Short mmCIF file of C-alpha atoms and ligand atoms in Angstrom, two decimals:
data_model
loop_
_atom_site.label_atom_id
_atom_site.label_comp_id
_atom_site.label_asym_id
_atom_site.label_seq_id
_atom_site.Cartn_x
_atom_site.Cartn_y
_atom_site.Cartn_z
CA UNK A 1 10.43 -3.84 -19.13
CA UNK A 2 12.73 -6.46 -17.76
CA UNK A 3 11.75 -9.74 -16.20
CA UNK A 4 8.81 -11.05 -18.19
CA UNK A 5 7.88 -13.33 -15.30
CA UNK A 6 6.67 -10.23 -13.48
CA UNK A 7 4.01 -9.27 -16.00
CA UNK A 8 0.55 -9.42 -14.47
CA UNK A 9 -2.47 -11.37 -15.61
CA UNK A 10 -6.18 -10.74 -15.29
CA UNK A 11 -7.43 -12.37 -12.09
CA UNK A 12 -10.68 -13.35 -13.83
CA UNK A 13 -9.82 -14.56 -17.35
CA UNK A 14 -6.01 -14.92 -17.07
CA UNK A 15 -5.37 -12.64 -20.06
CA UNK A 16 -1.80 -11.29 -19.88
CA UNK A 17 -1.25 -7.57 -19.48
CA UNK A 18 -1.03 -6.03 -23.00
CA UNK A 19 2.48 -5.38 -24.26
CA UNK A 20 1.66 -1.98 -25.80
CA UNK A 21 -1.27 -0.11 -24.29
CA UNK A 22 -1.90 0.70 -20.62
CA UNK A 23 -5.44 -0.30 -19.63
CA UNK A 24 -6.28 -0.13 -15.93
CA UNK A 25 -8.66 -3.10 -16.14
CA UNK A 26 -8.69 -6.15 -18.36
CA UNK A 27 -9.90 -5.15 -21.87
CA UNK A 28 -11.36 -8.65 -22.32
CA UNK A 29 -13.52 -8.95 -19.22
CA UNK A 30 -13.06 -5.91 -17.00
CA UNK A 31 -11.19 -7.94 -14.37
CA UNK A 32 -8.40 -6.66 -12.15
CA UNK A 33 -4.82 -7.39 -13.12
CA UNK A 34 -2.71 -9.10 -10.48
CA UNK A 35 0.98 -9.95 -10.40
CA UNK A 36 1.65 -13.60 -11.04
CA UNK A 37 4.53 -16.02 -11.20
CA UNK A 38 6.59 -13.88 -8.90
CA UNK A 39 10.25 -14.76 -8.69
CA UNK A 40 11.74 -15.77 -5.39
CA UNK A 41 13.54 -13.13 -3.37
CA UNK A 42 17.29 -13.67 -3.71
CA UNK A 43 19.41 -11.94 -1.04
CA UNK A 44 22.51 -12.58 -3.15
CA UNK A 45 21.17 -10.28 -5.85
CA UNK A 46 20.42 -7.30 -3.65
CA UNK A 47 22.41 -4.30 -4.94
CA UNK A 48 23.59 -2.55 -1.82
CA UNK A 49 24.90 0.50 -3.66
CA UNK A 50 21.61 1.15 -5.49
CA UNK A 51 19.33 3.84 -4.02
CA UNK A 52 16.30 3.03 -1.88
CA UNK A 53 14.09 0.20 -2.99
CA UNK A 54 15.98 -0.05 -6.30
CA UNK A 55 18.45 -2.23 -4.47
CA UNK A 56 15.85 -4.95 -5.03
CA UNK A 57 15.86 -4.31 -8.76
CA UNK A 58 16.28 -8.02 -9.50
CA UNK A 59 12.76 -8.47 -8.24
CA UNK A 60 11.18 -5.33 -9.71
CA UNK A 61 9.70 -4.68 -13.15
CA UNK A 62 12.23 -1.97 -13.91
CA UNK A 63 13.36 -0.49 -17.18
CA UNK A 64 16.75 -1.66 -18.25
CA UNK A 65 19.38 0.90 -19.07
CA UNK A 66 17.54 3.85 -17.52
CA UNK A 67 18.32 5.52 -14.24
CA UNK A 68 15.77 4.57 -11.59
CA UNK A 69 13.05 7.04 -10.73
CA UNK A 70 14.11 7.78 -7.18
CA UNK A 71 13.12 10.58 -4.80
CA UNK A 72 14.44 8.99 -1.61
CA UNK A 73 11.77 6.31 -1.07
CA UNK A 74 12.57 3.14 0.79
CA UNK A 75 14.99 2.20 3.56
CA UNK A 76 12.66 3.78 6.07
CA UNK A 77 13.55 3.55 9.79
CA UNK A 78 12.31 0.80 12.07
CA UNK A 79 12.07 2.26 15.56
CA UNK A 80 11.13 0.56 18.83
CA UNK A 81 8.35 1.58 21.18
CA UNK A 82 5.93 -0.17 23.52
CA UNK A 83 2.15 -0.46 23.53
CA UNK A 84 0.64 -1.49 26.88
CA UNK A 85 3.97 -3.04 27.81
CA UNK A 86 4.37 -4.98 24.57
CA UNK A 87 7.59 -4.20 22.64
CA UNK A 88 6.65 -3.08 19.14
CA UNK A 89 8.63 -1.95 16.10
CA UNK A 90 7.24 0.98 14.14
CA UNK A 91 8.10 1.00 10.44
CA UNK A 92 8.11 4.69 9.61
CA UNK A 93 6.67 4.70 6.11
CA UNK A 94 5.64 8.22 7.02
CA UNK A 95 9.25 9.24 6.28
CA UNK A 96 9.08 8.43 2.58
CA UNK A 97 9.51 11.50 0.32
CA UNK A 98 5.87 12.55 0.11
CA UNK A 99 5.09 11.32 3.63
CA UNK A 100 3.45 7.95 3.04
CA UNK A 101 4.06 4.35 1.97
CA UNK A 102 2.46 5.17 -1.37
CA UNK A 103 5.85 6.35 -2.62
CA UNK A 104 7.07 2.77 -2.90
CA UNK A 105 4.28 2.05 -5.33
CA UNK A 106 4.52 5.34 -7.20
CA UNK A 107 8.24 4.89 -7.88
CA UNK A 108 7.54 1.68 -9.80
CA UNK A 109 4.17 2.66 -11.26
CA UNK A 110 5.30 6.01 -12.67
CA UNK A 111 8.55 4.53 -14.01
CA UNK A 112 6.37 2.04 -15.83
CA UNK A 113 4.13 4.81 -17.26
CA UNK A 114 7.28 6.62 -18.41
CA UNK A 115 8.39 3.46 -20.20
CA UNK A 116 5.05 3.29 -21.99
CA UNK A 117 5.57 6.80 -23.29
CA UNK A 118 2.80 8.39 -21.24
CA UNK A 119 3.00 12.20 -21.19
CA UNK A 120 -0.22 12.94 -19.27
CA UNK A 121 -1.75 10.73 -16.59
CA UNK A 122 -4.84 10.96 -14.39
CA UNK A 123 -5.21 9.44 -10.94
CA UNK A 124 -7.81 9.51 -8.18
CA UNK A 125 -7.00 9.58 -4.52
CA UNK A 126 -8.16 10.54 -1.09
CA UNK A 127 -4.93 12.45 -0.74
CA UNK A 128 -1.78 10.47 -0.02
CA UNK A 129 -1.69 8.46 -3.24
CA UNK A 130 -2.45 11.61 -5.22
CA UNK A 131 0.38 13.53 -3.57
CA UNK A 132 2.77 10.65 -4.12
CA UNK A 133 1.71 10.15 -7.73
CA UNK A 134 2.06 13.88 -8.41
CA UNK A 135 5.58 13.92 -6.96
CA UNK A 136 6.83 11.05 -9.08
CA UNK A 137 5.09 12.34 -12.21
CA UNK A 138 6.86 15.65 -11.66
CA UNK A 139 10.20 13.84 -11.45
CA UNK A 140 9.38 11.78 -14.56
CA UNK A 141 8.22 14.75 -16.65
CA UNK A 142 4.63 13.49 -16.84
CA UNK A 143 1.76 15.97 -16.51
CA UNK A 144 -0.63 14.77 -13.80
CA UNK A 145 -4.30 15.46 -13.09
CA UNK A 146 -5.53 14.24 -9.71
CA UNK A 147 -9.22 13.75 -8.87
CA UNK A 148 -9.85 14.06 -5.14
CA UNK A 149 -12.96 13.93 -2.97
CA UNK A 150 -14.00 17.45 -2.02
CA UNK A 151 -13.74 16.48 1.68
CA UNK A 152 -10.03 15.53 1.50
CA UNK A 153 -7.75 17.34 3.94
CA UNK A 154 -6.39 20.70 2.90
CA UNK A 155 -2.76 19.87 3.62
CA UNK A 156 -2.83 16.97 1.18
CA UNK A 157 -4.43 19.06 -1.53
CA UNK A 158 -1.83 21.79 -1.11
CA UNK A 159 0.86 19.15 -1.34
CA UNK A 160 -0.55 17.78 -4.61
CA UNK A 161 -0.60 21.25 -6.12
CA UNK A 162 2.92 21.96 -4.89
CA UNK A 163 4.16 19.22 -7.22
CA UNK A 164 2.59 21.01 -10.16
CA UNK A 165 -0.32 18.64 -10.68
CA UNK A 166 -3.80 19.80 -11.66
CA UNK A 167 -6.32 19.19 -8.92
CA UNK A 168 -9.97 18.37 -9.58
CA UNK A 169 -12.27 18.34 -6.55
CA UNK A 170 -15.20 15.95 -6.86
CA UNK A 171 -18.24 16.16 -4.58
CA UNK A 172 -19.52 12.95 -3.03
CA UNK A 173 -17.79 9.85 -1.68
CA UNK A 174 -14.33 8.62 -2.59
CA UNK A 175 -15.81 6.48 -5.38
CA UNK A 176 -17.09 9.56 -7.19
CA UNK A 177 -13.51 10.76 -7.74
CA UNK A 178 -12.61 7.33 -9.12
CA UNK A 179 -15.54 7.51 -11.55
CA UNK A 180 -14.39 10.90 -12.82
CA UNK A 181 -10.85 9.64 -13.34
CA UNK A 182 -12.23 6.59 -15.14
CA UNK A 183 -14.29 8.86 -17.39
CA UNK A 184 -11.16 10.84 -18.28
CA UNK A 185 -9.40 7.56 -19.04
CA UNK A 186 -12.27 6.54 -21.32
CA UNK A 187 -11.58 9.70 -23.32
CA UNK A 188 -7.96 8.75 -23.85
CA UNK A 189 -6.02 9.86 -20.78
CA UNK A 190 -3.70 7.31 -19.19
CA UNK A 191 -5.25 6.25 -15.88
CA UNK A 192 -2.32 5.73 -13.53
CA UNK A 193 -4.49 4.07 -10.92
CA UNK A 194 -2.51 2.96 -7.89
CA UNK A 195 -5.48 0.78 -6.96
CA UNK A 196 -6.17 -1.03 -10.23
CA UNK A 197 -2.79 -1.09 -11.94
CA UNK A 198 -0.70 -3.81 -10.30
CA UNK A 199 2.75 -2.31 -10.91
CA UNK A 200 2.97 -0.31 -7.70
CA UNK A 201 2.37 -3.48 -5.68
CA UNK A 202 5.89 -4.66 -6.52
CA UNK A 203 7.27 -1.52 -4.98
CA UNK A 204 5.19 -1.96 -1.83
CA UNK A 205 6.46 -5.55 -1.59
CA UNK A 206 9.93 -4.17 -0.86
CA UNK A 207 8.58 -3.20 2.55
CA UNK A 208 8.56 -6.91 3.44
CA UNK A 209 12.13 -7.29 2.20
CA UNK A 210 13.32 -4.41 4.36
CA UNK A 211 11.57 -5.78 7.45
CA UNK A 212 13.16 -9.20 7.11
CA UNK A 213 16.57 -7.73 6.37
CA UNK A 214 16.35 -5.50 9.44
CA UNK A 215 14.99 -8.13 11.83
CA UNK A 216 16.82 -11.13 10.42
CA UNK A 217 13.55 -13.07 10.28
CA UNK A 218 9.88 -12.55 9.61
CA UNK A 219 7.97 -10.59 12.25
CA UNK A 220 5.48 -12.70 14.13
CA UNK A 221 2.76 -10.19 13.36
CA UNK A 222 2.30 -7.01 11.34
CA UNK A 223 -0.47 -4.51 12.00
CA UNK A 224 -1.58 -2.22 9.22
CA UNK A 225 -4.47 0.01 8.10
CA UNK A 226 -6.79 -1.51 5.48
CA UNK A 227 -8.54 0.43 2.71
CA UNK A 228 -8.40 -0.80 -0.89
CA UNK A 229 -5.78 -3.35 0.13
CA UNK A 230 -2.69 -2.20 -1.77
CA UNK A 231 -0.53 -2.16 1.37
CA UNK A 232 -1.71 -5.63 2.43
CA UNK A 233 -1.35 -7.02 -1.09
CA UNK A 234 2.14 -5.62 -1.56
CA UNK A 235 3.28 -7.04 1.78
CA UNK A 236 1.62 -10.35 0.96
CA UNK A 237 3.51 -10.54 -2.34
CA UNK A 238 6.76 -9.60 -0.65
CA UNK A 239 6.49 -12.21 2.09
CA UNK A 240 5.48 -14.74 -0.56
CA UNK A 241 8.67 -14.02 -2.48
CA UNK A 242 10.70 -14.31 0.73
CA UNK A 243 9.07 -17.67 1.43
CA UNK A 244 9.74 -18.87 -2.11
CA UNK A 245 13.39 -17.89 -1.74
CA UNK A 246 13.55 -19.59 1.68
CA UNK A 247 14.60 -16.36 3.38
CA UNK A 248 11.76 -16.99 5.87
CA UNK A 249 9.90 -20.11 6.92
CA UNK A 250 6.47 -18.55 7.41
CA UNK A 251 4.77 -15.19 6.85
CA UNK A 252 3.75 -12.98 9.78
CA UNK A 253 0.20 -12.89 11.04
CA UNK A 254 -1.62 -10.11 9.19
CA UNK A 255 -3.67 -7.90 11.52
CA UNK A 256 -5.73 -5.39 9.56
CA UNK A 257 -7.33 -2.32 11.09
CA UNK A 258 -10.34 -0.49 9.68
CA UNK A 259 -12.32 2.48 10.91
CA UNK A 260 -15.69 1.53 12.41
CA UNK A 261 -17.31 4.11 10.15
CA UNK A 262 -16.40 2.08 7.06
CA UNK A 263 -15.42 -1.53 7.66
CA UNK A 264 -16.28 -3.73 4.67
CA UNK A 265 -13.18 -5.90 5.15
CA UNK A 266 -14.17 -6.55 8.75
CA UNK A 267 -17.69 -7.28 7.58
CA UNK A 268 -16.52 -9.82 5.00
CA UNK A 269 -14.03 -11.43 7.39
CA UNK A 270 -16.35 -11.67 10.39
CA UNK A 271 -19.48 -12.57 8.49
CA UNK A 272 -21.22 -9.69 10.23
CA UNK A 273 -24.49 -8.56 8.74
CA UNK A 274 -25.71 -5.27 7.45
CA UNK A 275 -25.59 -3.77 10.90
CA UNK A 276 -22.13 -2.40 10.21
CA UNK A 277 -22.29 1.11 8.83
CA UNK A 278 -20.57 1.58 5.49
CA UNK A 279 -19.21 5.05 4.92
CA UNK A 280 -22.31 6.92 5.94
CA UNK A 281 -20.59 7.93 9.13
CA UNK A 282 -17.62 10.27 9.12
CA UNK A 283 -14.16 9.26 10.19
CA UNK A 284 -10.85 11.02 10.64
CA UNK A 285 -9.23 7.99 9.01
CA UNK A 286 -10.07 9.40 5.59
CA UNK A 287 -7.48 7.32 3.73
CA UNK A 288 -9.26 4.05 4.46
CA UNK A 289 -12.87 5.12 3.92
CA UNK A 290 -13.29 2.63 1.08
CA UNK A 291 -16.67 1.02 0.62
CA UNK A 292 -15.71 -1.44 -2.13
CA UNK A 293 -12.10 -2.54 -1.69
CA UNK A 294 -10.59 -3.63 -5.01
CA UNK A 295 -8.17 -6.08 -3.39
CA UNK A 296 -10.60 -7.52 -0.83
CA UNK A 297 -9.95 -11.12 -1.87
CA UNK A 298 -6.21 -10.86 -1.24
CA UNK A 299 -6.76 -9.12 2.09
CA UNK A 300 -9.01 -11.94 3.32
CA UNK A 301 -6.53 -14.53 2.10
CA UNK A 302 -3.61 -12.83 3.83
CA UNK A 303 -5.52 -12.69 7.11
CA UNK A 304 -7.04 -16.17 7.06
CA UNK A 305 -3.96 -18.03 5.86
CA UNK A 306 -1.71 -16.48 8.51
CA UNK A 307 -3.99 -16.80 11.52
CA UNK A 308 -4.46 -13.05 11.68
CA UNK A 309 -7.55 -10.95 12.19
CA UNK A 310 -9.43 -7.90 10.97
CA UNK A 311 -10.25 -5.25 13.56
CA UNK A 312 -12.45 -2.19 13.50
CA UNK A 313 -11.54 0.89 15.42
CA UNK A 314 -13.72 3.66 16.85
CA UNK A 315 -12.97 7.35 16.45
CA UNK A 316 -11.97 7.65 20.11
CA UNK A 317 -9.61 4.69 19.70
CA UNK A 318 -8.07 6.38 16.66
CA UNK A 319 -7.47 9.50 18.72
CA UNK A 320 -6.05 7.47 21.61
CA UNK A 321 -3.72 5.66 19.21
CA UNK A 322 -2.55 8.90 17.71
CA UNK A 323 -1.86 10.28 21.16
CA UNK A 324 0.03 7.17 22.25
CA UNK A 325 2.27 7.36 19.19
CA UNK A 326 2.69 11.08 19.58
CA UNK A 327 3.78 10.76 23.21
CA UNK A 328 6.40 8.29 21.98
CA UNK A 329 7.64 10.89 19.49
CA UNK A 330 6.03 9.30 16.45
CA UNK A 331 3.82 11.46 14.26
CA UNK A 332 1.04 9.54 12.50
CA UNK A 333 -2.00 10.73 10.61
CA UNK A 334 -5.32 9.35 11.90
CA UNK A 335 -5.50 6.82 9.06
CA UNK A 336 -2.21 5.36 10.33
CA UNK A 337 -3.10 5.58 13.99
CA UNK A 338 -5.73 2.82 13.67
CA UNK A 339 -2.87 0.34 14.09
CA UNK A 340 -2.62 0.99 17.83
CA UNK A 341 -6.19 -0.05 18.56
CA UNK A 342 -5.85 -2.86 16.02
CA UNK A 343 -2.85 -4.11 17.98
CA UNK A 344 -4.69 -3.80 21.28
CA UNK A 345 -7.64 -5.78 19.94
CA UNK A 346 -5.31 -8.48 18.67
CA UNK A 347 -3.63 -8.63 22.09
CA UNK A 348 -7.03 -8.94 23.77
CA UNK A 349 -8.04 -11.69 21.35
CA UNK A 350 -4.85 -13.58 22.12
CA UNK A 351 -3.84 -14.00 18.51
CA UNK A 352 -0.49 -12.23 18.49
CA UNK A 353 1.22 -15.59 18.57
CA UNK A 354 3.24 -15.14 21.74
CA UNK A 355 4.75 -18.58 21.14
CA UNK A 356 5.78 -17.58 17.61
CA UNK A 357 9.27 -16.35 16.89
CA UNK A 358 9.74 -12.79 15.72
CA UNK A 359 8.77 -9.28 16.56
CA UNK A 360 5.53 -7.33 16.30
CA UNK A 361 5.61 -4.57 13.65
CA UNK A 362 3.12 -1.77 13.12
CA UNK A 363 3.18 0.12 9.85
CA UNK A 364 3.07 3.91 10.27
CA UNK A 365 1.69 4.49 6.79
CA UNK A 366 1.38 8.28 6.71
CA UNK A 367 2.86 11.31 8.47
CA UNK A 368 0.92 13.33 11.03
CA UNK A 369 1.77 16.55 9.21
CA UNK A 370 -0.70 15.52 6.53
CA UNK A 371 -3.65 16.18 8.79
CA UNK A 372 -4.56 18.74 11.40
ZN1 ZN B 1 -9.92 -10.58 -17.98
#
């Protein structure tokens, strides 16, 4: 691995990530590893002839002397539309190779597993991360086993299998699949967790770099779906690096959208009581049905320190958002479509920062073809 400054530390006990093995949690205390001491983003060091997000290699924990693991991720389009008369830019992460933003993380995470000599890796996912992980493992020559909740959508499962990964369906909530993957890891398999392992976050951070390069400044607000918090955390790291390198003067307001059926981030942010249902109800936004978000702390920090907000979106609002995007020619899966209602709620609350400079960006995190 290059760039020692990028190595993560345990968020609880500050132990550095081990130089040899590949634990998914801190072996000392069980804490979550987080990137630390991130270098500043340096526009002078962007390699314009490198593919996709590898043009930001100076900022990524990449293996020296090896070709990048690249399937076409990154450099996704930023297309304009309007929501209730407000001009909005849609960042089409849905057009990454496996159809979701997860590919940015998988490119870096799986390259890192390859560097550690991993030949078989397990992962758990509600669908998109599993499909992405399977694709990059296939490209890296790593055998993959993906644990998925039995209720995950059929299209995503077929996609995972199409990449040659083994699929294990686990009954029960999303967390049950994570427990099974963890049990396999305890028996010696490498757990390539996109949630716990911090390496993919660097890849997701490149989303912030692309936005600022395309717009010439930070957006005034970004609206995104919130589950475990990897998308928020990656963007938070990226805007932090842009701030440190003085490419921007302030981060955008972070506006997070959750499904009403499972809204623990909203609950923590708003101080709401137990009245908010947690995952007992069903939702079409299956990718963000996360009862115990691993990166909750960072999500709350990103929202509170930027004057943003957390919203919760009903099933009918999800459908309305999906229809609005669809009528504009943009195909989003329901998990992604929460951003429309999130945006509307932020407009109604008057916190879009109309006196701020910059544009409003919504992240289209996953393609509509992934769901029926
Ligand atoms: Zn620790």
